Amino acid sequence: MAGAEETGGLSRRKFVTGMLAVLGGTITAVIGLPAVGYLVAPALKRSPTDVWVPLGPVESIPIDQPTLFTFSRAERIGWETTATSYGMYVLRSPDERYRVLSNVCTHLACRVVWKDDPQDYTCPCHDGHFAKDGHVLSGPPPRPLQAVEHKVEEGILYVHLVEA
Ligand code: FES
């Protein structure tokens, strides 16, 4: 009895092998493509870069006294999560206007501290001094403290963060 190969036809073995290859390829595509997407997608996405963060009710902020608010935010880039801490001084005026200043020194990014005496923000690293409104009084800082965009909604003070 002559085999299919010998006759130029398709043997049962080749047919089964071919069907297994097609089935294997299909299963690999069905399972593999979503898995590849799952693995690659985070690397292509970034966390939101534009957020409003609530600091708290304005009624709890003392008037005419720089008040420090601190918080941290976790940012996920790809598979890596990074926590960033923020510090902001809020100055509430008697007529309900607000000034929000970053507590990051504009010289080399140390954190400034408000001192009631002599009424300024002092940078402990190189003795930089900033006035209550954030402008430079003395020392090496090249620029005023960064003002932070903010808004009040329903009695809550929010700050605008633009994360890199
Ligand atoms: S980092 Fe603030 S004065 Fe240098």
Tab-separated table of N, CA and C and ligand atoms in Angstrom:
chain	number	residue	atom	x	y	z
A	1	MET	N	0.852	-1.181	0.000
A	1	MET	CA	0.000	0.000	0.000
A	1	MET	C	0.882	1.223	0.000
A	2	ALA	N	0.667	2.142	-0.922
A	2	ALA	CA	1.489	3.343	-1.045
A	2	ALA	C	1.003	4.417	-0.085
A	3	GLY	N	1.951	5.159	0.592
A	3	GLY	CA	1.600	6.250	1.501
A	3	GLY	C	1.193	7.484	0.715
A	4	ALA	N	0.552	8.458	1.434
A	4	ALA	CA	0.099	9.687	0.800
A	4	ALA	C	1.275	10.492	0.280
A	5	GLU	N	2.433	10.406	1.075
A	5	GLU	CA	3.588	11.179	0.633
A	5	GLU	C	4.094	10.661	-0.692
A	6	GLU	N	4.064	9.389	-0.762
A	6	GLU	CA	4.548	8.803	-1.977
A	6	GLU	C	3.659	9.136	-3.167
A	7	THR	N	2.406	9.379	-2.882
A	7	THR	CA	1.488	9.668	-3.970
A	7	THR	C	1.340	11.151	-4.225
A	8	GLY	N	1.983	12.005	-3.387
A	8	GLY	CA	1.899	13.449	-3.598
A	8	GLY	C	0.739	14.071	-2.854
A	9	GLY	N	-0.091	13.303	-2.148
A	9	GLY	CA	-1.213	13.819	-1.365
A	9	GLY	C	-0.769	14.216	0.023
A	10	LEU	N	-1.705	14.624	0.828
A	10	LEU	CA	-1.426	15.054	2.196
A	10	LEU	C	-1.582	13.874	3.129
A	11	SER	N	-0.503	13.558	3.848
A	11	SER	CA	-0.583	12.434	4.763
A	11	SER	C	-1.354	12.850	6.010
A	12	ARG	N	-1.861	11.881	6.733
A	12	ARG	CA	-2.574	12.144	7.981
A	12	ARG	C	-1.649	12.833	8.982
A	13	ARG	N	-0.387	12.406	9.041
A	13	ARG	CA	0.585	12.972	9.971
A	13	ARG	C	0.797	14.466	9.672
A	14	LYS	N	0.975	14.799	8.406
A	14	LYS	CA	1.178	16.215	8.049
A	14	LYS	C	-0.064	17.044	8.326
A	15	PHE	N	-1.231	16.455	8.072
A	15	PHE	CA	-2.466	17.173	8.321
A	15	PHE	C	-2.618	17.480	9.815
A	16	VAL	N	-2.379	16.466	10.664
A	16	VAL	CA	-2.507	16.661	12.116
A	16	VAL	C	-1.461	17.659	12.604
A	17	THR	N	-0.237	17.548	12.108
A	17	THR	CA	0.822	18.483	12.502
A	17	THR	C	0.448	19.916	12.107
A	18	GLY	N	-0.065	20.073	10.908
A	18	GLY	CA	-0.470	21.405	10.444
A	18	GLY	C	-1.603	21.965	11.271
A	19	MET	N	-2.584	21.116	11.588
A	19	MET	CA	-3.715	21.576	12.391
A	19	MET	C	-3.268	21.951	13.804
A	20	LEU	N	-2.350	21.194	14.370
A	20	LEU	CA	-1.825	21.523	15.702
A	20	LEU	C	-1.060	22.853	15.672
A	21	ALA	N	-0.338	23.077	14.606
A	21	ALA	CA	0.397	24.344	14.479
A	21	ALA	C	-0.578	25.522	14.399
A	22	VAL	N	-1.637	25.361	13.609
A	22	VAL	CA	-2.639	26.435	13.495
A	22	VAL	C	-3.325	26.652	14.834
A	23	LEU	N	-3.696	25.550	15.494
A	23	LEU	CA	-4.361	25.657	16.801
A	23	LEU	C	-3.435	26.307	17.829
A	24	GLY	N	-2.190	25.888	17.848
A	24	GLY	CA	-1.209	26.469	18.776
A	24	GLY	C	-1.008	27.943	18.526
A	25	GLY	N	-0.917	28.310	17.257
A	25	GLY	CA	-0.751	29.730	16.919
A	25	GLY	C	-1.947	30.548	17.343
A	26	THR	N	-3.134	30.000	17.156
A	26	THR	CA	-4.346	30.722	17.549
A	26	THR	C	-4.402	30.913	19.059
A	27	ILE	N	-4.098	29.841	19.799
A	27	ILE	CA	-4.115	29.939	21.265
A	27	ILE	C	-3.066	30.946	21.737
A	28	THR	N	-1.897	30.883	21.132
A	28	THR	CA	-0.843	31.831	21.503
A	28	THR	C	-1.290	33.270	21.241
A	29	ALA	N	-1.937	33.513	20.114
A	29	ALA	CA	-2.389	34.871	19.789
A	29	ALA	C	-3.472	35.323	20.757
A	30	VAL	N	-4.420	34.420	21.061
A	30	VAL	CA	-5.535	34.787	21.948
A	30	VAL	C	-5.028	35.092	23.355
A	31	ILE	N	-4.091	34.308	23.831
A	31	ILE	CA	-3.570	34.517	25.187
A	31	ILE	C	-2.427	35.521	25.186
A	32	GLY	N	-1.584	35.435	24.192
A	32	GLY	CA	-0.354	36.233	24.202
A	32	GLY	C	-0.551	37.705	23.931
A	33	LEU	N	-1.411	38.070	23.004
A	33	LEU	CA	-1.548	39.492	22.667
A	33	LEU	C	-2.080	40.319	23.845
A	34	PRO	N	-3.136	39.869	24.539
A	34	PRO	CA	-3.543	40.651	25.722
A	34	PRO	C	-2.454	40.701	26.784
A	35	ALA	N	-1.709	39.598	26.932
A	35	ALA	CA	-0.638	39.592	27.938
A	35	ALA	C	0.450	40.598	27.563
A	36	VAL	N	0.794	40.641	26.293
A	36	VAL	CA	1.796	41.619	25.841
A	36	VAL	C	1.270	43.038	26.058
A	37	GLY	N	-0.008	43.247	25.736
A	37	GLY	CA	-0.618	44.560	25.966
A	37	GLY	C	-0.596	44.938	27.428
A	38	TYR	N	-0.883	43.955	28.291
A	38	TYR	CA	-0.880	44.212	29.733
A	38	TYR	C	0.507	44.617	30.209
A	39	LEU	N	1.519	43.972	29.649
A	39	LEU	CA	2.889	44.262	30.086
A	39	LEU	C	3.425	45.571	29.512
A	40	VAL	N	3.027	45.891	28.310
A	40	VAL	CA	3.593	47.068	27.638
A	40	VAL	C	2.816	48.344	27.950
A	41	ALA	N	1.515	48.231	28.139
A	41	ALA	CA	0.687	49.425	28.312
A	41	ALA	C	1.146	50.342	29.445
A	42	PRO	N	1.490	49.819	30.644
A	42	PRO	CA	1.914	50.751	31.698
A	42	PRO	C	3.133	51.573	31.331
A	43	ALA	N	4.017	51.003	30.533
A	43	ALA	CA	5.214	51.750	30.150
A	43	ALA	C	4.879	52.907	29.232
A	44	LEU	N	3.747	52.814	28.560
A	44	LEU	CA	3.373	53.866	27.623
A	44	LEU	C	2.476	54.914	28.257
A	45	LYS	N	1.942	54.596	29.434
A	45	LYS	CA	1.028	55.529	30.096
A	45	LYS	C	1.762	56.331	31.148
A	46	ARG	N	1.222	57.500	31.425
A	46	ARG	CA	1.726	58.307	32.531
A	46	ARG	C	0.544	58.626	33.423
A	47	SER	N	0.844	58.854	34.690
A	47	SER	CA	-0.208	59.257	35.610
A	47	SER	C	-0.705	60.626	35.197
A	48	PRO	N	-1.874	61.011	35.683
A	48	PRO	CA	-2.349	62.360	35.377
A	48	PRO	C	-1.327	63.392	35.817
A	49	THR	N	-1.102	64.389	34.987
A	49	THR	CA	-0.087	65.384	35.308
A	49	THR	C	-0.704	66.685	35.789
A	50	ASP	N	-2.009	66.721	35.867
A	50	ASP	CA	-2.684	67.971	36.126
A	50	ASP	C	-3.809	67.697	37.127
A	51	VAL	N	-3.568	68.003	38.387
A	51	VAL	CA	-4.555	67.646	39.411
A	51	VAL	C	-4.771	68.804	40.376
A	52	TRP	N	-5.950	68.827	40.959
A	52	TRP	CA	-6.264	69.761	42.043
A	52	TRP	C	-6.310	68.952	43.330
A	53	VAL	N	-5.518	69.353	44.292
A	53	VAL	CA	-5.419	68.623	45.554
A	53	VAL	C	-6.071	69.456	46.659
A	54	PRO	N	-7.022	68.883	47.389
A	54	PRO	CA	-7.645	69.636	48.487
A	54	PRO	C	-6.696	69.720	49.682
A	55	LEU	N	-6.532	70.938	50.201
A	55	LEU	CA	-5.714	71.098	51.404
A	55	LEU	C	-6.569	71.052	52.663
A	56	GLY	N	-7.806	71.522	52.541
A	56	GLY	CA	-8.686	71.484	53.710
A	56	GLY	C	-9.602	72.680	53.740
A	57	PRO	N	-10.476	72.719	54.762
A	57	PRO	CA	-11.428	73.832	54.874
A	57	PRO	C	-10.709	75.141	55.188
A	58	VAL	N	-11.110	76.194	54.487
A	58	VAL	CA	-10.441	77.478	54.684
A	58	VAL	C	-10.682	78.031	56.084
A	59	GLU	N	-11.823	77.682	56.682
A	59	GLU	CA	-12.126	78.229	58.004
A	59	GLU	C	-11.139	77.760	59.074
A	60	SER	N	-10.413	76.676	58.774
A	60	SER	CA	-9.450	76.180	59.764
A	60	SER	C	-8.066	76.809	59.593
A	61	ILE	N	-7.909	77.679	58.573
A	61	ILE	CA	-6.604	78.303	58.329
A	61	ILE	C	-6.536	79.614	59.104
A	62	PRO	N	-5.537	79.771	59.963
A	62	PRO	CA	-5.421	81.025	60.716
A	62	PRO	C	-5.239	82.219	59.786
A	63	ILE	N	-5.759	83.360	60.201
A	63	ILE	CA	-5.657	84.564	59.387
A	63	ILE	C	-4.310	85.235	59.625
A	64	ASP	N	-3.676	85.624	58.525
A	64	ASP	CA	-2.424	86.374	58.528
A	64	ASP	C	-1.270	85.625	59.194
A	65	GLN	N	-1.335	84.309	59.139
A	65	GLN	CA	-0.270	83.490	59.724
A	65	GLN	C	0.091	82.393	58.716
A	66	PRO	N	1.302	82.446	58.139
A	66	PRO	CA	1.667	81.373	57.204
A	66	PRO	C	1.524	80.006	57.865
A	67	THR	N	0.774	79.157	57.215
A	67	THR	CA	0.465	77.842	57.780
A	67	THR	C	0.913	76.766	56.801
A	68	LEU	N	1.695	75.848	57.322
A	68	LEU	CA	2.267	74.804	56.464
A	68	LEU	C	1.291	73.641	56.283
A	69	PHE	N	1.111	73.240	55.039
A	69	PHE	CA	0.366	72.028	54.706
A	69	PHE	C	1.338	71.077	54.001
A	70	THR	N	1.310	69.834	54.417
A	70	THR	CA	2.169	68.843	53.762
A	70	THR	C	1.312	67.662	53.303
A	71	PHE	N	1.715	67.087	52.231
A	71	PHE	CA	1.052	65.881	51.735
A	71	PHE	C	2.003	65.197	50.761
A	72	SER	N	1.707	63.974	50.462
A	72	SER	CA	2.516	63.269	49.463
A	72	SER	C	1.585	62.627	48.453
A	73	ARG	N	2.138	62.451	47.291
A	73	ARG	CA	1.370	61.833	46.208
A	73	ARG	C	2.210	60.745	45.566
A	74	ALA	N	1.552	59.651	45.260
A	74	ALA	CA	2.233	58.562	44.572
A	74	ALA	C	1.953	58.691	43.089
A	75	GLU	N	3.004	58.638	42.328
A	75	GLU	CA	2.867	58.723	40.880
A	75	GLU	C	3.392	57.433	40.280
A	76	ARG	N	2.606	56.866	39.402
A	76	ARG	CA	3.024	55.615	38.790
A	76	ARG	C	3.424	55.867	37.351
A	77	ILE	N	4.661	55.544	37.045
A	77	ILE	CA	5.158	55.652	35.674
A	77	ILE	C	5.627	54.268	35.272
A	78	GLY	N	4.915	53.686	34.321
A	78	GLY	CA	5.223	52.313	33.946
A	78	GLY	C	4.942	51.404	35.130
A	79	TRP	N	5.930	50.633	35.531
A	79	TRP	CA	5.747	49.716	36.652
A	79	TRP	C	6.283	50.320	37.934
A	80	GLU	N	6.802	51.511	37.840
A	80	GLU	CA	7.459	52.114	38.993
A	80	GLU	C	6.546	53.147	39.652
A	81	THR	N	6.424	53.063	40.963
A	81	THR	CA	5.625	54.030	41.713
A	81	THR	C	6.571	54.879	42.548
A	82	THR	N	6.426	56.187	42.410
A	82	THR	CA	7.289	57.107	43.131
A	82	THR	C	6.429	58.003	44.001
A	83	ALA	N	6.809	58.146	45.260
A	83	ALA	CA	6.084	59.038	46.159
A	83	ALA	C	6.819	60.378	46.208
A	84	THR	N	6.071	61.444	46.043
A	84	THR	CA	6.642	62.784	46.107
A	84	THR	C	5.965	63.528	47.242
A	85	SER	N	6.766	64.146	48.099
A	85	SER	CA	6.175	64.902	49.205
A	85	SER	C	6.155	66.388	48.842
A	86	TYR	N	5.087	67.042	49.251
A	86	TYR	CA	4.892	68.456	48.970
A	86	TYR	C	4.717	69.210	50.276
A	87	GLY	N	5.181	70.432	50.288
A	87	GLY	CA	4.945	71.321	51.409
A	87	GLY	C	4.581	72.691	50.867
A	88	MET	N	3.498	73.251	51.400
A	88	MET	CA	3.050	74.569	50.932
A	88	MET	C	2.595	75.408	52.105
A	89	TYR	N	3.003	76.653	52.075
A	89	TYR	CA	2.538	77.595	53.083
A	89	TYR	C	1.351	78.363	52.527
A	90	VAL	N	0.314	78.432	53.336
A	90	VAL	CA	-0.879	79.178	52.951
A	90	VAL	C	-0.990	80.399	53.853
A	91	LEU	N	-1.154	81.533	53.209
A	91	LEU	CA	-1.367	82.785	53.955
A	91	LEU	C	-2.773	83.273	53.634
A	92	ARG	N	-3.601	83.297	54.664
A	92	ARG	CA	-5.002	83.727	54.502
A	92	ARG	C	-5.109	85.160	55.003
A	93	SER	N	-5.581	86.043	54.139
A	93	SER	CA	-5.705	87.440	54.544
A	93	SER	C	-7.076	87.671	55.180
A	94	PRO	N	-7.215	88.752	55.934
A	94	PRO	CA	-8.507	89.020	56.594
A	94	PRO	C	-9.651	89.173	55.591
A	95	ASP	N	-9.345	89.603	54.357
A	95	ASP	CA	-10.416	89.750	53.363
A	95	ASP	C	-10.590	88.483	52.507
A	96	GLU	N	-10.158	87.357	53.073
A	96	GLU	CA	-10.363	86.038	52.435
A	96	GLU	C	-9.679	85.893	51.077
A	97	ARG	N	-8.500	86.464	50.980
A	97	ARG	CA	-7.662	86.150	49.828
A	97	ARG	C	-6.558	85.225	50.319
A	98	TYR	N	-6.023	84.454	49.412
A	98	TYR	CA	-5.053	83.433	49.803
A	98	TYR	C	-3.797	83.547	48.955
A	99	ARG	N	-2.692	83.294	49.610
A	99	ARG	CA	-1.422	83.169	48.893
A	99	ARG	C	-0.864	81.807	49.283
A	100	VAL	N	-0.543	81.037	48.279
A	100	VAL	CA	0.014	79.702	48.531
A	100	VAL	C	1.412	79.666	47.942
A	101	LEU	N	2.377	79.327	48.786
A	101	LEU	CA	3.778	79.293	48.365
A	101	LEU	C	4.373	77.916	48.595
A	102	SER	N	5.111	77.452	47.628
A	102	SER	CA	5.870	76.211	47.821
A	102	SER	C	6.915	76.450	48.901
A	103	ASN	N	7.188	75.415	49.692
A	103	ASN	CA	8.231	75.580	50.713
A	103	ASN	C	9.597	75.122	50.207
A	104	VAL	N	9.711	74.973	48.903
A	104	VAL	CA	10.990	74.553	48.315
A	104	VAL	C	11.811	75.796	47.967
A	105	CYS	N	12.976	75.875	48.553
A	105	CYS	CA	13.859	77.018	48.307
A	105	CYS	C	14.271	77.040	46.837
A	106	THR	N	14.307	78.230	46.284
A	106	THR	CA	14.641	78.368	44.861
A	106	THR	C	16.142	78.333	44.604
A	107	HIS	N	16.929	78.166	45.675
A	107	HIS	CA	18.374	78.040	45.466
A	107	HIS	C	18.698	76.588	45.120
A	108	LEU	N	18.702	75.710	46.120
A	108	LEU	CA	19.028	74.310	45.853
A	108	LEU	C	17.988	73.363	46.437
A	109	ALA	N	16.774	73.861	46.554
A	109	ALA	CA	15.601	73.019	46.859
A	109	ALA	C	15.544	72.466	48.280
A	110	CYS	N	16.198	73.100	49.237
A	110	CYS	CA	15.937	72.747	50.633
A	110	CYS	C	14.543	73.257	50.991
A	111	ARG	N	14.036	72.818	52.118
A	111	ARG	CA	12.701	73.248	52.544
A	111	ARG	C	12.819	74.443	53.486
A	112	VAL	N	12.117	75.504	53.136
A	112	VAL	CA	12.144	76.690	53.986
A	112	VAL	C	11.179	76.510	55.146
A	113	VAL	N	11.411	77.277	56.199
A	113	VAL	CA	10.577	77.216	57.401
A	113	VAL	C	10.170	78.633	57.768
A	114	TRP	N	8.883	78.810	58.080
A	114	TRP	CA	8.422	80.123	58.517
A	114	TRP	C	8.864	80.365	59.953
A	115	LYS	N	9.430	81.543	60.191
A	115	LYS	CA	9.838	81.934	61.549
A	115	LYS	C	9.033	83.166	61.943
A	116	ASP	N	8.349	83.066	63.066
A	116	ASP	CA	7.581	84.224	63.545
A	116	ASP	C	8.508	85.387	63.905
A	117	ASP	N	9.683	85.045	64.343
A	117	ASP	CA	10.673	86.088	64.623
A	117	ASP	C	11.930	85.706	63.860
A	118	PRO	N	12.251	86.370	62.791
A	118	PRO	CA	11.923	87.742	62.381
A	118	PRO	C	10.862	87.853	61.280
A	119	GLN	N	9.825	87.019	61.300
A	119	GLN	CA	8.759	87.117	60.304
A	119	GLN	C	9.282	86.886	58.879
A	120	ASP	N	9.927	85.764	58.672
A	120	ASP	CA	10.330	85.424	57.312
A	120	ASP	C	10.446	83.912	57.152
A	121	TYR	N	10.545	83.511	55.890
A	121	TYR	CA	10.837	82.108	55.598
A	121	TYR	C	12.347	81.984	55.561
A	122	THR	N	12.859	81.050	56.323
A	122	THR	CA	14.301	80.863	56.402
A	122	THR	C	14.665	79.519	55.795
A	123	CYS	N	15.676	79.547	54.967
A	123	CYS	CA	16.190	78.295	54.425
A	123	CYS	C	17.373	77.858	55.279
A	124	PRO	N	17.304	76.667	55.853
A	124	PRO	CA	18.365	76.230	56.762
A	124	PRO	C	19.662	75.849	56.063
A	125	CYS	N	19.610	75.659	54.749
A	125	CYS	CA	20.817	75.155	54.065
A	125	CYS	C	21.888	76.221	53.878
A	126	HIS	N	21.494	77.388	53.347
A	126	HIS	CA	22.500	78.416	53.072
A	126	HIS	C	22.026	79.774	53.543
A	127	ASP	N	21.147	79.747	54.529
A	127	ASP	CA	20.679	80.979	55.170
A	127	ASP	C	19.991	81.942	54.195
A	128	GLY	N	19.190	81.377	53.326
A	128	GLY	CA	18.369	82.233	52.473
A	128	GLY	C	17.147	82.697	53.248
A	129	HIS	N	16.680	83.892	52.925
A	129	HIS	CA	15.512	84.447	53.626
A	129	HIS	C	14.527	84.985	52.602
A	130	PHE	N	13.252	84.710	52.869
A	130	PHE	CA	12.164	85.163	52.006
A	130	PHE	C	11.133	85.894	52.863
A	131	ALA	N	10.541	86.919	52.265
A	131	ALA	CA	9.502	87.671	52.968
A	131	ALA	C	8.200	86.872	53.007
A	132	LYS	N	7.252	87.391	53.745
A	132	LYS	CA	5.956	86.713	53.902
A	132	LYS	C	5.270	86.481	52.549
A	133	ASP	N	5.478	87.399	51.613
A	133	ASP	CA	4.862	87.219	50.293
A	133	ASP	C	5.733	86.374	49.356
A	134	GLY	N	6.881	85.924	49.839
A	134	GLY	CA	7.713	85.007	49.075
A	134	GLY	C	8.908	85.627	48.379
A	135	HIS	N	8.999	86.952	48.339
A	135	HIS	CA	10.148	87.523	47.625
A	135	HIS	C	11.432	87.372	48.455
A	136	VAL	N	12.560	87.398	47.746
A	136	VAL	CA	13.851	87.145	48.391
A	136	VAL	C	14.260	88.359	49.212
A	137	LEU	N	14.623	88.107	50.457
A	137	LEU	CA	15.147	89.174	51.322
A	137	LEU	C	16.673	89.177	51.318
A	138	SER	N	17.238	87.988	51.422
A	138	SER	CA	18.708	87.909	51.449
A	138	SER	C	19.145	86.483	51.183
A	139	GLY	N	20.439	86.353	50.930
A	139	GLY	CA	21.008	85.025	50.701
A	139	GLY	C	21.064	84.670	49.227
A	140	PRO	N	21.433	83.427	48.954
A	140	PRO	CA	21.669	83.029	47.553
A	140	PRO	C	20.440	82.728	46.710
A	141	PRO	N	19.226	82.571	47.236
A	141	PRO	CA	18.114	82.217	46.343
A	141	PRO	C	17.951	83.226	45.199
A	142	PRO	N	17.850	82.725	43.985
A	142	PRO	CA	17.772	83.616	42.825
A	142	PRO	C	16.363	84.125	42.512
A	143	ARG	N	15.364	83.467	43.044
A	143	ARG	CA	13.974	83.817	42.709
A	143	ARG	C	13.106	83.732	43.957
A	144	PRO	N	11.928	84.371	43.892
A	144	PRO	CA	10.974	84.242	45.009
A	144	PRO	C	10.508	82.798	45.156
A	145	LEU	N	9.919	82.504	46.295
A	145	LEU	CA	9.283	81.196	46.459
A	145	LEU	C	8.189	81.056	45.407
A	146	GLN	N	8.033	79.866	44.920
A	146	GLN	CA	7.069	79.653	43.842
A	146	GLN	C	5.639	79.755	44.362
A	147	ALA	N	4.876	80.638	43.726
A	147	ALA	CA	3.457	80.744	44.054
A	147	ALA	C	2.719	79.574	43.410
A	148	VAL	N	1.768	79.038	44.131
A	148	VAL	CA	1.027	77.865	43.657
A	148	VAL	C	-0.397	78.298	43.330
A	149	GLU	N	-0.834	77.918	42.142
A	149	GLU	CA	-2.212	78.236	41.746
A	149	GLU	C	-3.179	77.530	42.696
A	150	HIS	N	-4.241	78.221	43.043
A	150	HIS	CA	-5.170	77.636	44.005
A	150	HIS	C	-6.587	78.131	43.730
A	151	LYS	N	-7.540	77.510	44.388
A	151	LYS	CA	-8.933	77.943	44.274
A	151	LYS	C	-9.668	77.500	45.530
A	152	VAL	N	-10.788	78.156	45.783
A	152	VAL	CA	-11.638	77.764	46.905
A	152	VAL	C	-12.987	77.358	46.331
A	153	GLU	N	-13.394	76.160	46.662
A	153	GLU	CA	-14.704	75.672	46.230
A	153	GLU	C	-15.422	75.076	47.418
A	154	GLU	N	-16.612	75.606	47.670
A	154	GLU	CA	-17.437	75.117	48.780
A	154	GLU	C	-16.641	75.073	50.074
A	155	GLY	N	-15.859	76.121	50.287
A	155	GLY	CA	-15.134	76.254	51.545
A	155	GLY	C	-13.866	75.437	51.657
A	156	ILE	N	-13.476	74.766	50.584
A	156	ILE	CA	-12.260	73.939	50.605
A	156	ILE	C	-11.201	74.601	49.728
A	157	LEU	N	-9.989	74.696	50.255
A	157	LEU	CA	-8.877	75.248	49.485
A	157	LEU	C	-8.197	74.117	48.707
A	158	TYR	N	-8.062	74.347	47.421
A	158	TYR	CA	-7.401	73.377	46.545
A	158	TYR	C	-6.148	74.014	45.956
A	159	VAL	N	-5.134	73.193	45.736
A	159	VAL	CA	-3.939	73.657	45.033
A	159	VAL	C	-3.799	72.872	43.741
A	160	HIS	N	-3.247	73.554	42.759
A	160	HIS	CA	-3.104	72.965	41.430
A	160	HIS	C	-1.687	72.420	41.283
A	161	LEU	N	-1.604	71.143	41.001
A	161	LEU	CA	-0.292	70.526	40.795
A	161	LEU	C	-0.143	70.137	39.339
A	162	VAL	N	0.991	70.481	38.808
A	162	VAL	CA	1.340	70.007	37.473
A	162	VAL	C	2.589	69.164	37.657
A	163	GLU	N	2.386	67.848	37.586
A	163	GLU	CA	3.489	66.930	37.847
A	163	GLU	C	4.217	66.617	36.553
A	164	ALA	N	5.517	66.580	36.671
A	164	ALA	CA	6.342	66.323	35.480
A	164	ALA	C	6.184	64.900	35.008
B	1	FES	S1	19.014	75.851	49.326
B	1	FES	FE1	18.055	77.518	50.263
B	1	FES	S2	19.602	78.995	50.395
B	1	FES	FE2	20.556	77.336	49.437
